[in-house]
Tab-separated table of C-alpha atoms in Angstrom:
chain	number	residue	atom	x	y	z
A	12	UNK	CA	-16.338	95.696	249.689
A	13	UNK	CA	-19.119	96.419	252.897
A	14	UNK	CA	-19.117	100.507	251.568
A	15	UNK	CA	-20.260	102.636	254.915
A	16	UNK	CA	-22.981	105.386	254.172
A	17	UNK	CA	-23.312	108.392	256.367
A	18	UNK	CA	-25.637	110.966	257.283
A	19	UNK	CA	-26.134	114.218	257.449
A	20	UNK	CA	-22.900	115.423	256.008
A	21	UNK	CA	-22.852	117.922	257.750
A	22	UNK	CA	-24.829	119.511	260.552
A	23	UNK	CA	-24.854	122.886	262.374
A	24	UNK	CA	-25.699	122.681	266.109
A	25	UNK	CA	-24.837	124.573	269.289
A	26	UNK	CA	-23.100	124.112	272.189
A	27	UNK	CA	-25.086	122.615	274.628
A	28	UNK	CA	-26.730	120.418	272.278
A	29	UNK	CA	-27.551	116.546	271.331
A	30	UNK	CA	-26.824	115.800	268.208
A	31	UNK	CA	-26.533	112.095	266.207
A	32	UNK	CA	-25.021	111.079	263.404
A	33	UNK	CA	-25.961	107.781	261.186
A	34	UNK	CA	-23.666	105.147	259.809
A	35	UNK	CA	-25.108	102.799	257.182
A	36	UNK	CA	-23.196	99.888	256.366
A	37	UNK	CA	-24.020	98.139	252.608
A	38	UNK	CA	-24.164	94.246	254.309
A	39	UNK	CA	-23.729	93.610	258.081
A	40	UNK	CA	-21.124	93.917	259.439
A	41	UNK	CA	-22.330	92.340	263.445
A	42	UNK	CA	-21.001	94.753	265.474
A	43	UNK	CA	-17.789	95.348	263.954
A	44	UNK	CA	-17.493	98.988	263.755
A	45	UNK	CA	-15.548	101.781	264.629
A	46	UNK	CA	-15.915	105.790	265.099
A	47	UNK	CA	-13.815	108.425	264.589
A	48	UNK	CA	-13.000	111.901	264.824
A	49	UNK	CA	-10.702	114.660	263.082
A	50	UNK	CA	-9.712	118.451	263.363
A	51	UNK	CA	-8.860	119.678	260.491
A	52	UNK	CA	-5.043	119.337	259.734
A	53	UNK	CA	-4.759	116.554	262.600
A	54	UNK	CA	-4.566	112.757	262.390
A	55	UNK	CA	-7.889	110.966	263.294
A	56	UNK	CA	-8.621	110.309	266.807
A	57	UNK	CA	-10.434	106.635	267.903
A	58	UNK	CA	-13.544	106.826	269.719
A	59	UNK	CA	-15.777	103.858	269.956
A	60	UNK	CA	-15.084	100.138	269.001
A	61	UNK	CA	-17.510	97.329	268.878
A	62	UNK	CA	-20.204	99.498	267.515
A	63	UNK	CA	-20.565	101.079	271.395
A	64	UNK	CA	-17.361	100.669	273.295
A	65	UNK	CA	-16.144	103.744	274.265
A	66	UNK	CA	-11.869	104.321	274.265
A	67	UNK	CA	-10.748	104.753	277.496
A	68	UNK	CA	-10.869	109.053	278.065
A	69	UNK	CA	-13.158	109.151	275.439
A	70	UNK	CA	-15.590	111.858	277.097
A	71	UNK	CA	-18.697	109.742	278.667
A	72	UNK	CA	-21.145	112.628	276.354
A	73	UNK	CA	-20.136	110.603	273.268
A	74	UNK	CA	-22.040	107.228	272.830
A	75	UNK	CA	-22.356	104.496	270.209
A	76	UNK	CA	-25.293	102.484	269.572
A	77	UNK	CA	-26.863	99.897	266.600
A	78	UNK	CA	-26.112	96.375	264.891
A	79	UNK	CA	-25.702	94.695	261.657
A	80	UNK	CA	-26.009	97.266	259.048
A	81	UNK	CA	-27.511	100.964	261.259
A	82	UNK	CA	-25.335	102.567	263.823
A	83	UNK	CA	-25.229	105.892	265.558
A	84	UNK	CA	-22.870	108.325	267.336
A	85	UNK	CA	-24.263	110.974	269.324
A	86	UNK	CA	-22.772	113.261	271.265
A	87	UNK	CA	-24.841	114.495	274.205
A	88	UNK	CA	-24.383	118.372	275.697
A	89	UNK	CA	-22.153	118.938	272.948
A	90	UNK	CA	-18.290	121.534	273.700
A	91	UNK	CA	-16.453	123.231	271.768
A	92	UNK	CA	-14.065	121.224	271.065
A	93	UNK	CA	-16.414	118.189	269.657
A	94	UNK	CA	-16.995	120.325	266.610
A	95	UNK	CA	-14.976	118.244	263.929
A	96	UNK	CA	-15.106	115.741	261.456
A	97	UNK	CA	-16.903	112.230	262.547
A	98	UNK	CA	-16.004	108.853	260.370
A	99	UNK	CA	-17.193	105.411	260.924
A	100	UNK	CA	-15.571	102.530	259.828
A	101	UNK	CA	-16.153	98.681	259.297
A	102	UNK	CA	-13.374	96.245	260.747
A	103	UNK	CA	-16.081	93.464	259.766
A	104	UNK	CA	-13.976	92.940	256.681
A	105	UNK	CA	-11.398	94.885	255.366
A	106	UNK	CA	-11.863	98.198	256.385
A	107	UNK	CA	-13.436	101.288	255.032
A	108	UNK	CA	-15.023	104.336	256.371
A	109	UNK	CA	-18.469	106.572	255.459
A	110	UNK	CA	-17.500	109.222	254.092
A	111	UNK	CA	-17.453	111.829	256.843
A	112	UNK	CA	-19.986	114.042	259.101
A	113	UNK	CA	-18.738	117.282	259.502
A	114	UNK	CA	-20.234	118.780	262.925
A	115	UNK	CA	-20.194	122.596	262.841
A	116	UNK	CA	-21.078	125.073	265.456
A	117	UNK	CA	-24.724	126.930	264.416
B	16	UNK	CA	5.086	107.648	274.601
B	17	UNK	CA	3.592	105.659	271.842
B	18	UNK	CA	4.034	107.477	268.470
B	19	UNK	CA	4.113	106.730	265.183
B	20	UNK	CA	6.094	109.032	262.877
B	21	UNK	CA	5.759	109.197	259.243
B	22	UNK	CA	8.594	110.377	256.595
B	23	UNK	CA	9.084	109.834	253.072
B	24	UNK	CA	6.361	112.391	251.291
B	25	UNK	CA	6.697	114.464	248.632
B	26	UNK	CA	6.296	115.896	245.234
B	27	UNK	CA	6.771	112.925	242.534
B	28	UNK	CA	5.643	113.190	238.900
B	29	UNK	CA	3.152	111.108	237.494
B	30	UNK	CA	4.392	107.028	236.834
B	31	UNK	CA	6.670	107.597	239.251
B	32	UNK	CA	7.672	106.143	242.479
B	33	UNK	CA	7.973	106.824	245.932
B	34	UNK	CA	8.556	105.219	249.364
B	35	UNK	CA	7.308	106.406	252.905
B	36	UNK	CA	8.040	105.186	256.152
B	37	UNK	CA	6.768	104.829	259.527
B	38	UNK	CA	8.768	104.627	262.661
B	39	UNK	CA	7.020	103.277	265.903
B	40	UNK	CA	7.783	103.948	269.612
B	41	UNK	CA	6.740	103.130	273.261
B	42	UNK	CA	4.957	99.508	272.223
B	43	UNK	CA	5.900	95.907	271.260
B	44	UNK	CA	4.934	96.911	267.203
B	45	UNK	CA	5.494	92.984	266.328
B	46	UNK	CA	2.426	92.516	268.021
B	47	UNK	CA	0.235	94.688	266.284
B	48	UNK	CA	-0.883	95.226	262.627
B	49	UNK	CA	-0.501	98.386	260.688
B	50	UNK	CA	-2.446	100.024	258.598
B	51	UNK	CA	-1.698	103.060	255.896
B	52	UNK	CA	-4.789	105.588	255.325
B	53	UNK	CA	-5.073	108.567	253.160
B	54	UNK	CA	-6.401	111.498	252.624
B	55	UNK	CA	-6.735	113.144	249.300
B	56	UNK	CA	-6.829	117.149	250.210
B	57	UNK	CA	-10.781	118.153	251.296
B	58	UNK	CA	-11.855	114.594	250.984
B	59	UNK	CA	-12.444	111.927	253.460
B	60	UNK	CA	-10.229	109.130	254.970
B	61	UNK	CA	-9.611	106.141	252.698
B	62	UNK	CA	-8.441	102.849	253.656
B	63	UNK	CA	-4.645	101.850	252.130
B	64	UNK	CA	-3.197	98.342	253.157
B	65	UNK	CA	-2.762	96.532	256.210
B	66	UNK	CA	0.313	93.774	257.030
B	67	UNK	CA	-0.465	91.642	259.826
B	68	UNK	CA	1.768	91.768	263.423
B	69	UNK	CA	4.261	89.069	261.320
B	70	UNK	CA	3.915	90.493	257.857
B	71	UNK	CA	2.653	87.133	257.574
B	72	UNK	CA	-0.819	88.691	255.084
B	73	UNK	CA	-1.029	91.686	253.669
B	74	UNK	CA	-4.228	93.144	251.809
B	75	UNK	CA	-5.011	95.920	249.814
B	76	UNK	CA	-8.033	98.542	248.740
B	77	UNK	CA	-8.713	97.862	245.122
B	78	UNK	CA	-7.318	101.533	244.461
B	79	UNK	CA	-3.708	100.415	244.651
B	80	UNK	CA	-3.588	97.007	244.237
B	81	UNK	CA	-0.363	96.473	241.714
B	82	UNK	CA	0.658	99.283	242.307
B	83	UNK	CA	1.420	99.894	246.315
B	84	UNK	CA	3.660	97.077	248.384
B	85	UNK	CA	3.309	97.111	252.363
B	86	UNK	CA	6.095	96.015	254.016
B	87	UNK	CA	7.401	95.797	258.221
B	88	UNK	CA	11.046	95.344	259.852
B	89	UNK	CA	9.907	94.327	263.340
B	90	UNK	CA	13.775	94.144	264.432
B	91	UNK	CA	13.261	98.029	263.375
B	92	UNK	CA	10.117	98.894	264.665
B	93	UNK	CA	9.533	100.532	260.908
B	94	UNK	CA	6.240	99.602	258.756
B	95	UNK	CA	6.846	100.785	254.988
B	96	UNK	CA	4.871	101.582	251.704
B	97	UNK	CA	6.128	101.475	248.543
B	98	UNK	CA	4.673	103.212	245.821
B	99	UNK	CA	4.858	102.713	242.449
B	100	UNK	CA	3.221	104.186	239.399
B	101	UNK	CA	1.949	106.973	241.208
B	102	UNK	CA	-1.246	109.184	239.650
B	103	UNK	CA	-2.326	112.075	240.556
B	104	UNK	CA	-4.995	110.541	242.202
B	105	UNK	CA	-2.534	109.164	245.202
B	106	UNK	CA	-2.220	112.633	245.621
B	107	UNK	CA	-3.043	112.913	249.768
B	108	UNK	CA	-1.874	112.886	253.169
B	109	UNK	CA	-0.443	108.821	254.438
B	110	UNK	CA	-1.507	108.115	257.744
B	111	UNK	CA	0.241	104.931	259.241
B	112	UNK	CA	-1.941	103.319	262.407
B	113	UNK	CA	-2.039	101.070	264.713
B	114	UNK	CA	-4.135	98.333	265.075
B	115	UNK	CA	-5.681	96.812	268.053
B	116	UNK	CA	-8.137	94.347	268.795
B	117	UNK	CA	-10.619	93.761	272.449
B	118	UNK	CA	-11.379	91.101	272.804
B	119	UNK	CA	-15.341	90.141	273.321
B	120	UNK	CA	-15.765	87.449	276.046
B	121	UNK	CA	-14.245	85.686	278.390
B	122	UNK	CA	-13.656	82.796	275.657
B	123	UNK	CA	-12.050	85.635	272.989
B	124	UNK	CA	-14.141	84.106	270.207
B	125	UNK	CA	-14.984	87.479	268.855
B	126	UNK	CA	-12.255	89.911	268.671
B	127	UNK	CA	-12.718	93.685	267.390
B	128	UNK	CA	-10.435	95.593	265.580
B	129	UNK	CA	-9.417	98.938	265.319
B	130	UNK	CA	-6.778	101.974	264.478
B	131	UNK	CA	-6.205	102.969	267.805
B	132	UNK	CA	-3.001	105.024	267.552
B	133	UNK	CA	-2.027	107.122	264.341
B	134	UNK	CA	0.676	109.306	263.201
B	135	UNK	CA	0.708	112.605	262.199
B	136	UNK	CA	0.983	112.159	258.467
B	137	UNK	CA	3.224	112.719	255.521
B	138	UNK	CA	2.273	114.275	252.419
B	139	UNK	CA	2.740	112.765	248.598
B	140	UNK	CA	1.988	115.316	245.734
B	141	UNK	CA	1.719	114.111	242.094
B	142	UNK	CA	2.125	116.090	240.355
B	143	UNK	CA	4.018	117.304	236.473
């Protein structure tokens, strides 16, 4: 099974900041890496597929990069609605998620 | 609009069974693989099971293999998760999610898969 590890587990930032969340796979997953956003009490929302392709309707301040085992999600110019928990997920094998990164307001 | 609605959650004693359902609407259900993903209280997302678009293949997380069974009825646009021998650690919100794919190139030699539509979830509590 492919294990996904995110860092940091939590992060404090201010509106307008730029933040980066990293995700590491336990083996090469090529670019089969997706990102999701989840707000408290809500279902996850799909953001990015294939490591760097934005889902339609996702603001351009979100960007993803990486390949093989190391990936990142960057949010530029943080907006109040971006404070949430973010998960990476690999689709190279049977799916697995990272443990999540909680992005909080400083 | 595209929608997934889960039902069937509740409080159940350890060792008992429960069947969850997910009703799909607004898209051609039979064209998509479908997943169940769960989230224990205060924890992260855990993938549970997937079924191919035609029901031809099914895969399970090790934590539920042999106890849970995923199925679908494409004529009724429904996805089910039959859960047996429930344990306290199965307590979670259970989400159904649609699988979509993107062709990476003109020849479609590579597809990228992701879960693009999620239901709101149904809560399962396993407790005596």
